[in-house]
PDB file of C-alpha atoms in Angstrom:
ATOM      1  CA  MET A 169     -22.815  72.434   5.367  1.00 54.00           C
ATOM      2  CA  SER A 170     -21.873  75.550   7.242  1.00 58.00           C
ATOM      3  CA  PRO A 171     -18.513  75.809   9.001  1.00 55.00           C
ATOM      4  CA  ILE A 172     -20.256  76.123  12.381  1.00 57.00           C
ATOM      5  CA  ARG A 173     -22.164  72.911  11.908  1.00 61.00           C
ATOM      6  CA  LEU A 174     -19.026  71.177  10.668  1.00 56.00           C
ATOM      7  CA  PHE A 175     -17.224  72.372  13.794  1.00 55.00           C
ATOM      8  CA  ILE A 176     -20.055  71.092  15.919  1.00 62.00           C
ATOM      9  CA  CYS A 177     -19.944  67.717  14.228  1.00 58.00           C
ATOM     10  CA  LEU A 178     -16.204  67.495  14.828  1.00 59.00           C
ATOM     11  CA  ILE A 179     -16.720  68.321  18.493  1.00 62.00           C
ATOM     12  CA  VAL A 180     -19.454  65.707  18.725  1.00 57.00           C
ATOM     13  CA  LEU A 181     -17.122  63.091  17.244  1.00 57.00           C
ATOM     14  CA  MET A 182     -14.312  64.098  19.582  1.00 58.00           C
ATOM     15  CA  VAL A 183     -16.401  63.710  22.703  1.00 53.00           C
ATOM     16  CA  ALA A 184     -18.320  60.642  21.537  1.00 53.00           C
ATOM     17  CA  ALA A 185     -15.668  58.409  23.062  1.00 46.00           C
ATOM     18  CA  THR A 186     -16.173  60.043  26.474  1.00 51.00           C
ATOM     19  CA  SER A 187     -19.945  59.594  26.484  1.00 50.00           C
ATOM     20  CA  ALA A 188     -19.566  56.176  28.128  1.00 47.00           C
ATOM     21  CA  HIS A 189     -18.165  57.899  31.212  1.00 56.00           C
ATOM     22  CA  ALA A 190     -20.988  60.466  31.363  1.00 64.00           C
ATOM     23  CA  LYS A 191     -22.345  61.367  34.808  1.00 69.00           C
ATOM     24  CA  THR A 192     -25.874  62.234  35.818  1.00 70.00           C
ATOM     25  CA  VAL A 193     -26.850  65.890  36.346  1.00 67.00           C
ATOM     26  CA  TYR A 194     -30.200  67.553  37.125  1.00 57.00           C
ATOM     27  CA  VAL A 195     -32.118  70.480  35.682  1.00 53.00           C
ATOM     28  CA  ASP A 196     -31.806  73.244  38.266  1.00 49.00           C
ATOM     29  CA  ASP A 197     -34.673  75.029  40.013  1.00 52.00           C
ATOM     30  CA  THR A 198     -36.099  76.375  36.745  1.00 48.00           C
ATOM     31  CA  LEU A 199     -39.583  75.448  35.742  1.00 61.00           C
ATOM     32  CA  PHE A 200     -38.696  74.439  32.155  1.00 79.00           C
ATOM     33  CA  ALA A 201     -35.352  74.512  30.335  1.00 81.00           C
ATOM     34  CA  PRO A 202     -35.298  74.124  26.518  1.00 86.00           C
ATOM     35  CA  ILE A 203     -32.846  71.827  24.773  1.00 88.00           C
ATOM     36  CA  ARG A 204     -31.434  73.129  21.464  1.00 90.00           C
ATOM     37  CA  SER A 205     -29.535  71.563  18.655  1.00 88.00           C
ATOM     38  CA  GLY A 206     -26.555  73.898  19.186  1.00 89.00           C
ATOM     39  CA  GLU A 207     -24.839  76.210  21.607  1.00 89.00           C
ATOM     40  CA  GLY A 208     -27.004  79.271  21.333  1.00 86.00           C
ATOM     41  CA  THR A 209     -30.511  80.553  21.150  1.00 86.00           C
ATOM     42  CA  GLN A 210     -30.300  80.673  17.375  1.00 89.00           C
ATOM     43  CA  TYR A 211     -30.365  76.877  17.156  1.00 91.00           C
ATOM     44  CA  ARG A 212     -33.471  74.825  16.784  1.00 91.00           C
ATOM     45  CA  ILE A 213     -35.264  73.673  19.946  1.00 88.00           C
ATOM     46  CA  LEU A 214     -35.246  69.889  20.202  1.00 88.00           C
ATOM     47  CA  HIS A 215     -37.209  69.789  23.436  1.00 83.00           C
ATOM     48  CA  SER A 216     -39.644  72.508  24.359  1.00 79.00           C
ATOM     49  CA  GLY A 217     -38.657  72.445  27.971  1.00 79.00           C
ATOM     50  CA  VAL A 218     -37.274  69.956  30.464  1.00 83.00           C
ATOM     51  CA  ARG A 219     -39.013  70.259  33.781  1.00 81.00           C
ATOM     52  CA  SER A 220     -36.847  71.199  36.708  1.00 76.00           C
ATOM     53  CA  GLY A 221     -35.627  68.221  38.659  1.00 76.00           C
ATOM     54  CA  THR A 222     -35.381  65.993  35.573  1.00 83.00           C
ATOM     55  CA  ALA A 223     -32.299  63.764  35.602  1.00 84.00           C
ATOM     56  CA  LEU A 224     -30.158  64.244  32.498  1.00 88.00           C
ATOM     57  CA  GLU A 225     -27.023  62.499  31.284  1.00 91.00           C
ATOM     58  CA  LEU A 226     -24.195  65.009  30.865  1.00 92.00           C
ATOM     59  CA  LEU A 227     -22.274  64.366  27.659  1.00 92.00           C
ATOM     60  CA  GLU A 228     -20.196  67.522  27.301  1.00 89.00           C
ATOM     61  CA  THR A 229     -19.620  70.907  28.873  1.00 89.00           C
ATOM     62  CA  SER A 230     -18.657  73.862  26.697  1.00 87.00           C
ATOM     63  CA  GLU A 231     -17.059  77.203  27.567  1.00 88.00           C
ATOM     64  CA  SER A 232     -19.900  78.877  25.695  1.00 88.00           C
ATOM     65  CA  GLY A 233     -22.161  78.371  28.723  1.00 89.00           C
ATOM     66  CA  TYR A 234     -23.953  75.374  27.225  1.00 93.00           C
ATOM     67  CA  SER A 235     -23.772  71.690  28.047  1.00 92.00           C
ATOM     68  CA  ARG A 236     -24.660  68.776  25.851  1.00 93.00           C
ATOM     69  CA  VAL A 237     -27.042  66.372  27.570  1.00 92.00           C
ATOM     70  CA  ARG A 238     -29.239  63.361  26.898  1.00 93.00           C
ATOM     71  CA  THR A 239     -32.798  63.208  28.255  1.00 91.00           C
ATOM     72  CA  PRO A 240     -34.435  60.055  29.655  1.00 89.00           C
ATOM     73  CA  ASP A 241     -36.288  59.879  26.273  1.00 88.00           C
ATOM     74  CA  GLY A 242     -32.966  59.689  24.402  1.00 90.00           C
ATOM     75  CA  ILE A 243     -32.994  63.278  23.032  1.00 91.00           C
ATOM     76  CA  GLU A 244     -29.502  64.786  22.807  1.00 92.00           C
ATOM     77  CA  GLY A 245     -28.989  68.511  22.664  1.00 91.00           C
ATOM     78  CA  TRP A 246     -27.587  71.612  24.300  1.00 93.00           C
ATOM     79  CA  ILE A 247     -28.893  73.294  27.400  1.00 90.00           C
ATOM     80  CA  VAL A 248     -27.755  76.383  29.280  1.00 89.00           C
ATOM     81  CA  SER A 249     -25.195  75.206  31.833  1.00 88.00           C
ATOM     82  CA  ARG A 250     -26.534  77.400  34.595  1.00 85.00           C
ATOM     83  CA  TYR A 251     -29.815  75.512  34.389  1.00 82.00           C
ATOM     84  CA  ILE A 252     -28.213  72.254  35.488  1.00 83.00           C
ATOM     85  CA  THR A 253     -26.555  71.213  38.717  1.00 81.00           C
ATOM     86  CA  GLU A 254     -24.848  68.122  40.001  1.00 78.00           C
ATOM     87  CA  THR A 255     -27.180  67.957  42.990  1.00 73.00           C
ATOM     88  CA  PRO A 256     -30.950  67.451  42.991  1.00 68.00           C
ATOM     89  CA  ILE A 257     -33.102  70.566  43.267  1.00 61.00           C
ATOM     90  CA  ALA A 258     -34.511  71.750  46.570  1.00 62.00           C
ATOM     91  CA  ARG A 259     -37.865  70.098  45.931  1.00 60.00           C
ATOM     92  CA  GLN A 260     -36.246  66.758  45.310  1.00 58.00           C
ATOM     93  CA  ARG A 261     -33.954  67.206  48.288  1.00 60.00           C
ATOM     94  CA  LEU A 262     -37.020  68.090  50.344  1.00 62.00           C
ATOM     95  CA  GLU A 263     -38.846  65.026  49.064  1.00 68.00           C
ATOM     96  CA  GLN A 264     -35.781  62.904  49.773  1.00 67.00           C
ATOM     97  CA  ALA A 265     -35.505  64.460  53.221  1.00 73.00           C
ATOM     98  CA  ASN A 266     -39.199  63.750  53.808  1.00 79.00           C
ATOM     99  CA  ARG A 267     -38.700  60.173  52.689  1.00 81.00           C
ATOM    100  CA  GLN A 268     -35.709  59.846  54.985  1.00 81.00           C
ATOM    101  CA  LEU A 269     -37.721  61.458  57.774  1.00 80.00           C
ATOM    102  CA  GLU A 270     -40.595  59.064  57.171  1.00 84.00           C
ATOM    103  CA  GLN A 271     -38.151  56.159  57.121  1.00 86.00           C
ATOM    104  CA  ALA A 272     -36.605  57.441  60.329  1.00 85.00           C
ATOM    105  CA  ARG A 273     -40.076  57.712  61.863  1.00 85.00           C
ATOM    106  CA  ASN A 274     -40.883  54.164  60.812  1.00 88.00           C
ATOM    107  CA  GLU A 275     -37.576  52.957  62.219  1.00 87.00           C
ATOM    108  CA  LEU A 276     -38.266  54.925  65.398  1.00 86.00           C
ATOM    109  CA  SER A 277     -41.705  53.339  65.605  1.00 86.00           C
ATOM    110  CA  GLU A 278     -40.145  49.909  65.139  1.00 86.00           C
ATOM    111  CA  VAL A 279     -37.558  50.709  67.797  1.00 86.00           C
ATOM    112  CA  LYS A 280     -40.335  51.876  70.151  1.00 85.00           C
ATOM    113  CA  THR A 281     -42.239  48.670  69.469  1.00 88.00           C
ATOM    114  CA  GLN A 282     -39.113  46.612  70.120  1.00 88.00           C
ATOM    115  CA  LEU A 283     -38.464  48.663  73.252  1.00 87.00           C
ATOM    116  CA  GLN A 284     -42.001  47.983  74.467  1.00 86.00           C
ATOM    117  CA  GLU A 285     -41.541  44.275  73.752  1.00 88.00           C
ATOM    118  CA  VAL A 286     -38.187  44.249  75.543  1.00 88.00           C
ATOM    119  CA  THR A 287     -39.698  46.203  78.442  1.00 88.00           C
ATOM    120  CA  SER A 288     -42.603  43.766  78.601  1.00 86.00           C
ATOM    121  CA  GLU A 289     -40.212  40.810  78.528  1.00 86.00           C
ATOM    122  CA  ARG A 290     -38.096  42.475  81.217  1.00 87.00           C
ATOM    123  CA  ASN A 291     -41.196  43.017  83.372  1.00 88.00           C
ATOM    124  CA  GLU A 292     -42.226  39.400  82.844  1.00 86.00           C
ATOM    125  CA  LEU A 293     -38.736  38.245  83.781  1.00 88.00           C
ATOM    126  CA  ARG A 294     -38.792  40.514  86.815  1.00 85.00           C
ATOM    127  CA  ASN A 295     -42.177  39.113  87.863  1.00 87.00           C
ATOM    128  CA  SER A 296     -40.900  35.592  87.273  1.00 85.00           C
ATOM    129  CA  GLU A 297     -37.800  36.367  89.331  1.00 85.00           C
ATOM    130  CA  GLU A 298     -39.928  37.765  92.149  1.00 85.00           C
ATOM    131  CA  ALA A 299     -42.183  34.708  91.970  1.00 87.00           C
ATOM    132  CA  LEU A 300     -39.138  32.425  92.069  1.00 87.00           C
ATOM    133  CA  GLN A 301     -37.712  34.342  95.010  1.00 86.00           C
ATOM    134  CA  SER A 302     -41.050  34.099  96.812  1.00 85.00           C
ATOM    135  CA  ARG A 303     -41.260  30.369  96.100  1.00 84.00           C
ATOM    136  CA  ALA A 304     -37.652  29.941  97.204  1.00 88.00           C
ATOM    137  CA  GLY A 305     -38.566  31.707 100.465  1.00 87.00           C
ATOM    138  CA  ARG A 306     -41.563  29.423 100.965  1.00 86.00           C
ATOM    139  CA  LEU A 307     -39.478  26.359 100.172  1.00 88.00           C
ATOM    140  CA  SER A 308     -36.802  27.521 102.597  1.00 86.00           C
ATOM    141  CA  GLU A 309     -39.437  27.993 105.286  1.00 85.00           C
ATOM    142  CA  GLU A 310     -40.931  24.576 104.517  1.00 85.00           C
ATOM    143  CA  LEU A 311     -37.445  23.061 104.687  1.00 85.00           C
ATOM    144  CA  SER A 312     -36.912  24.666 108.095  1.00 83.00           C
ATOM    145  CA  ASN A 313     -40.257  23.267 109.261  1.00 83.00           C
ATOM    146  CA  ILE A 314     -39.328  19.838 107.925  1.00 85.00           C
ATOM    147  CA  LYS A 315     -36.009  20.019 109.743  1.00 81.00           C
ATOM    148  CA  GLU A 316     -37.817  20.982 112.944  1.00 80.00           C
ATOM    149  CA  VAL A 317     -40.320  18.160 112.480  1.00 78.00           C
ATOM    150  CA  ALA A 318     -37.480  15.760 111.744  1.00 74.00           C
ATOM    151  CA  ALA A 319     -35.655  16.945 114.850  1.00 77.00           C
ATOM    152  CA  ASP A 320     -38.869  16.544 116.853  1.00 76.00           C
ATOM    153  CA  SER A 321     -39.315  13.074 115.382  1.00 74.00           C
ATOM    154  CA  ILE A 322     -35.792  12.145 116.419  1.00 80.00           C
ATOM    155  CA  ASN A 323     -36.434  13.505 119.885  1.00 80.00           C
ATOM    156  CA  LEU A 324     -39.760  11.665 119.995  1.00 79.00           C
ATOM    157  CA  ASP A 325     -38.102   8.438 118.935  1.00 80.00           C
ATOM    158  CA  ARG A 326     -35.467   8.912 121.580  1.00 82.00           C
ATOM    159  CA  ARG A 327     -38.139   9.716 124.170  1.00 82.00           C
ATOM    160  CA  ASN A 328     -40.210   6.739 123.088  1.00 83.00           C
ATOM    161  CA  GLY A 329     -37.167   4.516 123.507  1.00 84.00           C
ATOM    162  CA  GLU A 330     -36.577   5.893 126.962  1.00 86.00           C
ATOM    163  CA  LEU A 331     -40.238   5.396 127.840  1.00 87.00           C
ATOM    164  CA  ARG A 332     -40.141   1.834 126.535  1.00 86.00           C
ATOM    165  CA  GLU A 333     -37.075   1.161 128.660  1.00 87.00           C
ATOM    166  CA  GLU A 334     -38.791   2.668 131.710  1.00 86.00           C
ATOM    167  CA  ASN A 335     -41.934   0.672 130.942  1.00 84.00           C
ATOM    168  CA  GLN A 336     -39.902  -2.510 130.699  1.00 88.00           C
ATOM    169  CA  LYS A 337     -38.225  -1.717 134.013  1.00 86.00           C
ATOM    170  CA  LEU A 338     -41.633  -1.093 135.585  1.00 87.00           C
ATOM    171  CA  ARG A 339     -42.893  -4.387 134.187  1.00 87.00           C
ATOM    172  CA  ASN A 340     -39.890  -6.171 135.596  1.00 88.00           C
ATOM    173  CA  GLU A 341     -40.424  -4.527 138.978  1.00 86.00           C
ATOM    174  CA  LEU A 342     -44.127  -5.380 138.777  1.00 86.00           C
ATOM    175  CA  GLU A 343     -43.321  -9.009 138.098  1.00 85.00           C
ATOM    176  CA  VAL A 344     -40.886  -9.027 141.038  1.00 86.00           C
ATOM    177  CA  LEU A 345     -43.473  -7.412 143.314  1.00 86.00           C
ATOM    178  CA  THR A 346     -46.158  -9.792 142.069  1.00 87.00           C
ATOM    179  CA  ALA A 347     -43.909 -12.781 142.839  1.00 84.00           C
ATOM    180  CA  GLU A 348     -43.062 -11.333 146.249  1.00 82.00           C
ATOM    181  CA  LYS A 349     -46.758 -10.780 146.953  1.00 82.00           C
ATOM    182  CA  GLU A 350     -47.593 -14.316 145.949  1.00 82.00           C
ATOM    183  CA  ARG A 351     -44.765 -15.608 148.140  1.00 82.00           C
ATOM    184  CA  LEU A 352     -45.962 -13.490 151.059  1.00 83.00           C
ATOM    185  CA  GLU A 353     -49.535 -14.628 150.531  1.00 79.00           C
ATOM    186  CA  ALA A 354     -48.427 -18.233 150.386  1.00 81.00           C
ATOM    187  CA  LYS A 355     -46.309 -17.754 153.521  1.00 78.00           C
ATOM    188  CA  GLU A 356     -49.218 -16.047 155.311  1.00 78.00           C
ATOM    189  CA  GLU A 357     -51.530 -18.903 154.366  1.00 78.00           C
ATOM    190  CA  SER A 358     -48.985 -21.407 155.550  1.00 79.00           C
ATOM    191  CA  ASP A 359     -48.506 -19.525 158.816  1.00 77.00           C
ATOM    192  CA  PHE A 360     -52.264 -19.387 159.269  1.00 77.00           C
ATOM    193  CA  MET A 361     -52.542 -23.119 158.747  1.00 82.00           C
ATOM    194  CA  LEU A 362     -49.722 -23.733 161.180  1.00 81.00           C
ATOM    195  CA  LEU A 363     -51.371 -21.439 163.671  1.00 80.00           C
ATOM    196  CA  GLY A 364     -54.656 -23.302 163.235  1.00 80.00           C
ATOM    197  CA  ALA A 365     -52.929 -26.626 163.674  1.00 81.00           C
ATOM    198  CA  ALA A 366     -51.154 -25.324 166.732  1.00 81.00           C
ATOM    199  CA  LEU A 367     -54.441 -24.140 168.220  1.00 82.00           C
ATOM    200  CA  VAL A 368     -56.051 -27.504 167.511  1.00 81.00           C
ATOM    201  CA  LEU A 369     -53.131 -29.270 169.047  1.00 80.00           C
ATOM    202  CA  LEU A 370     -53.256 -26.943 172.030  1.00 80.00           C
ATOM    203  CA  GLY A 371     -56.964 -27.664 172.386  1.00 79.00           C
ATOM    204  CA  VAL A 372     -56.318 -31.374 172.355  1.00 78.00           C
ATOM    205  CA  ILE A 373     -53.566 -31.017 174.897  1.00 81.00           C
ATOM    206  CA  LEU A 374     -55.748 -28.890 177.122  1.00 76.00           C
ATOM    207  CA  ALA A 375     -58.557 -31.406 176.781  1.00 76.00           C
ATOM    208  CA  LEU A 376     -56.258 -34.140 177.959  1.00 76.00           C
ATOM    209  CA  VAL A 377     -54.496 -32.179 180.650  1.00 75.00           C
ATOM    210  CA  ILE A 378     -57.378 -30.379 182.305  1.00 75.00           C
ATOM    211  CA  PRO A 379     -59.141 -33.540 183.555  1.00 73.00           C
ATOM    212  CA  LEU A 380     -55.970 -34.648 185.112  1.00 73.00           C
ATOM    213  CA  LEU A 381     -55.671 -31.439 187.008  1.00 72.00           C
ATOM    214  CA  LYS A 382     -59.076 -31.812 188.731  1.00 66.00           C
ATOM    215  CA  PRO A 383     -58.905 -33.235 192.321  1.00 64.00           C
ATOM    216  CA  THR A 384     -60.304 -36.695 192.748  1.00 60.00           C
ATOM    217  CA  ARG A 385     -63.275 -37.125 195.033  1.00 58.00           C
ATOM    218  CA  LYS A 386     -62.660 -38.908 198.386  1.00 52.00           C
ATOM    219  CA  THR A 387     -64.796 -41.966 199.142  1.00 51.00           C
ATOM    220  CA  ASP A 388     -67.606 -41.065 201.393  1.00 50.00           C
ATOM    221  CA  ASN A 389     -67.414 -43.409 204.336  1.00 50.00           C
ATOM    222  CA  TRP A 390     -70.999 -42.689 205.196  1.00 44.00           C
ATOM    223  CA  ALA A 391     -72.297 -44.002 202.065  1.00 43.00           C
TER     224      ALA A 391
END
């Protein structure tokens, strides 16, 4: 085994313990980046080319300009450090931004829908409030009419009582007048009978008195 390979093996063993704490990095905006078995172009290519944007697990970073990584397929090797970055490439960021934009649009659409529903509910409540206010106005007017009718009924009852009292007084007066009329009629009849009796009596008296007032005839001596 060559000294270089032995050195590489030692380095691999030294950093093996830190592989558990490896972080995720991405192939930079290069179309394909080869992965080699060592730090240099002279080493064998383990992967013909990792497409840009592929997520890799960073195992080690060397001052030689190479970094040891592990692909999603489990291939471990060295790649040029400038080909990787800790942030996704522009295409992925654009896709992520588009996804976020689409999500924001969907959320905005949901918010608009909710706003329309809330607006519709508010309009319904406003219409209901106006209807209630209108009904309250009608009920208030009906209550005023009922109060007026009730007041009129009270006045009518009072007036009816007064009229009944007046009617009773008139009946009493009528009864008194009727009794007075009957008394006067009876008195007039009695006076008429007395007058008739007086006239009869006068006639009888005259019949008795008048003959006495006639002069008696003297006896004719020549008879």
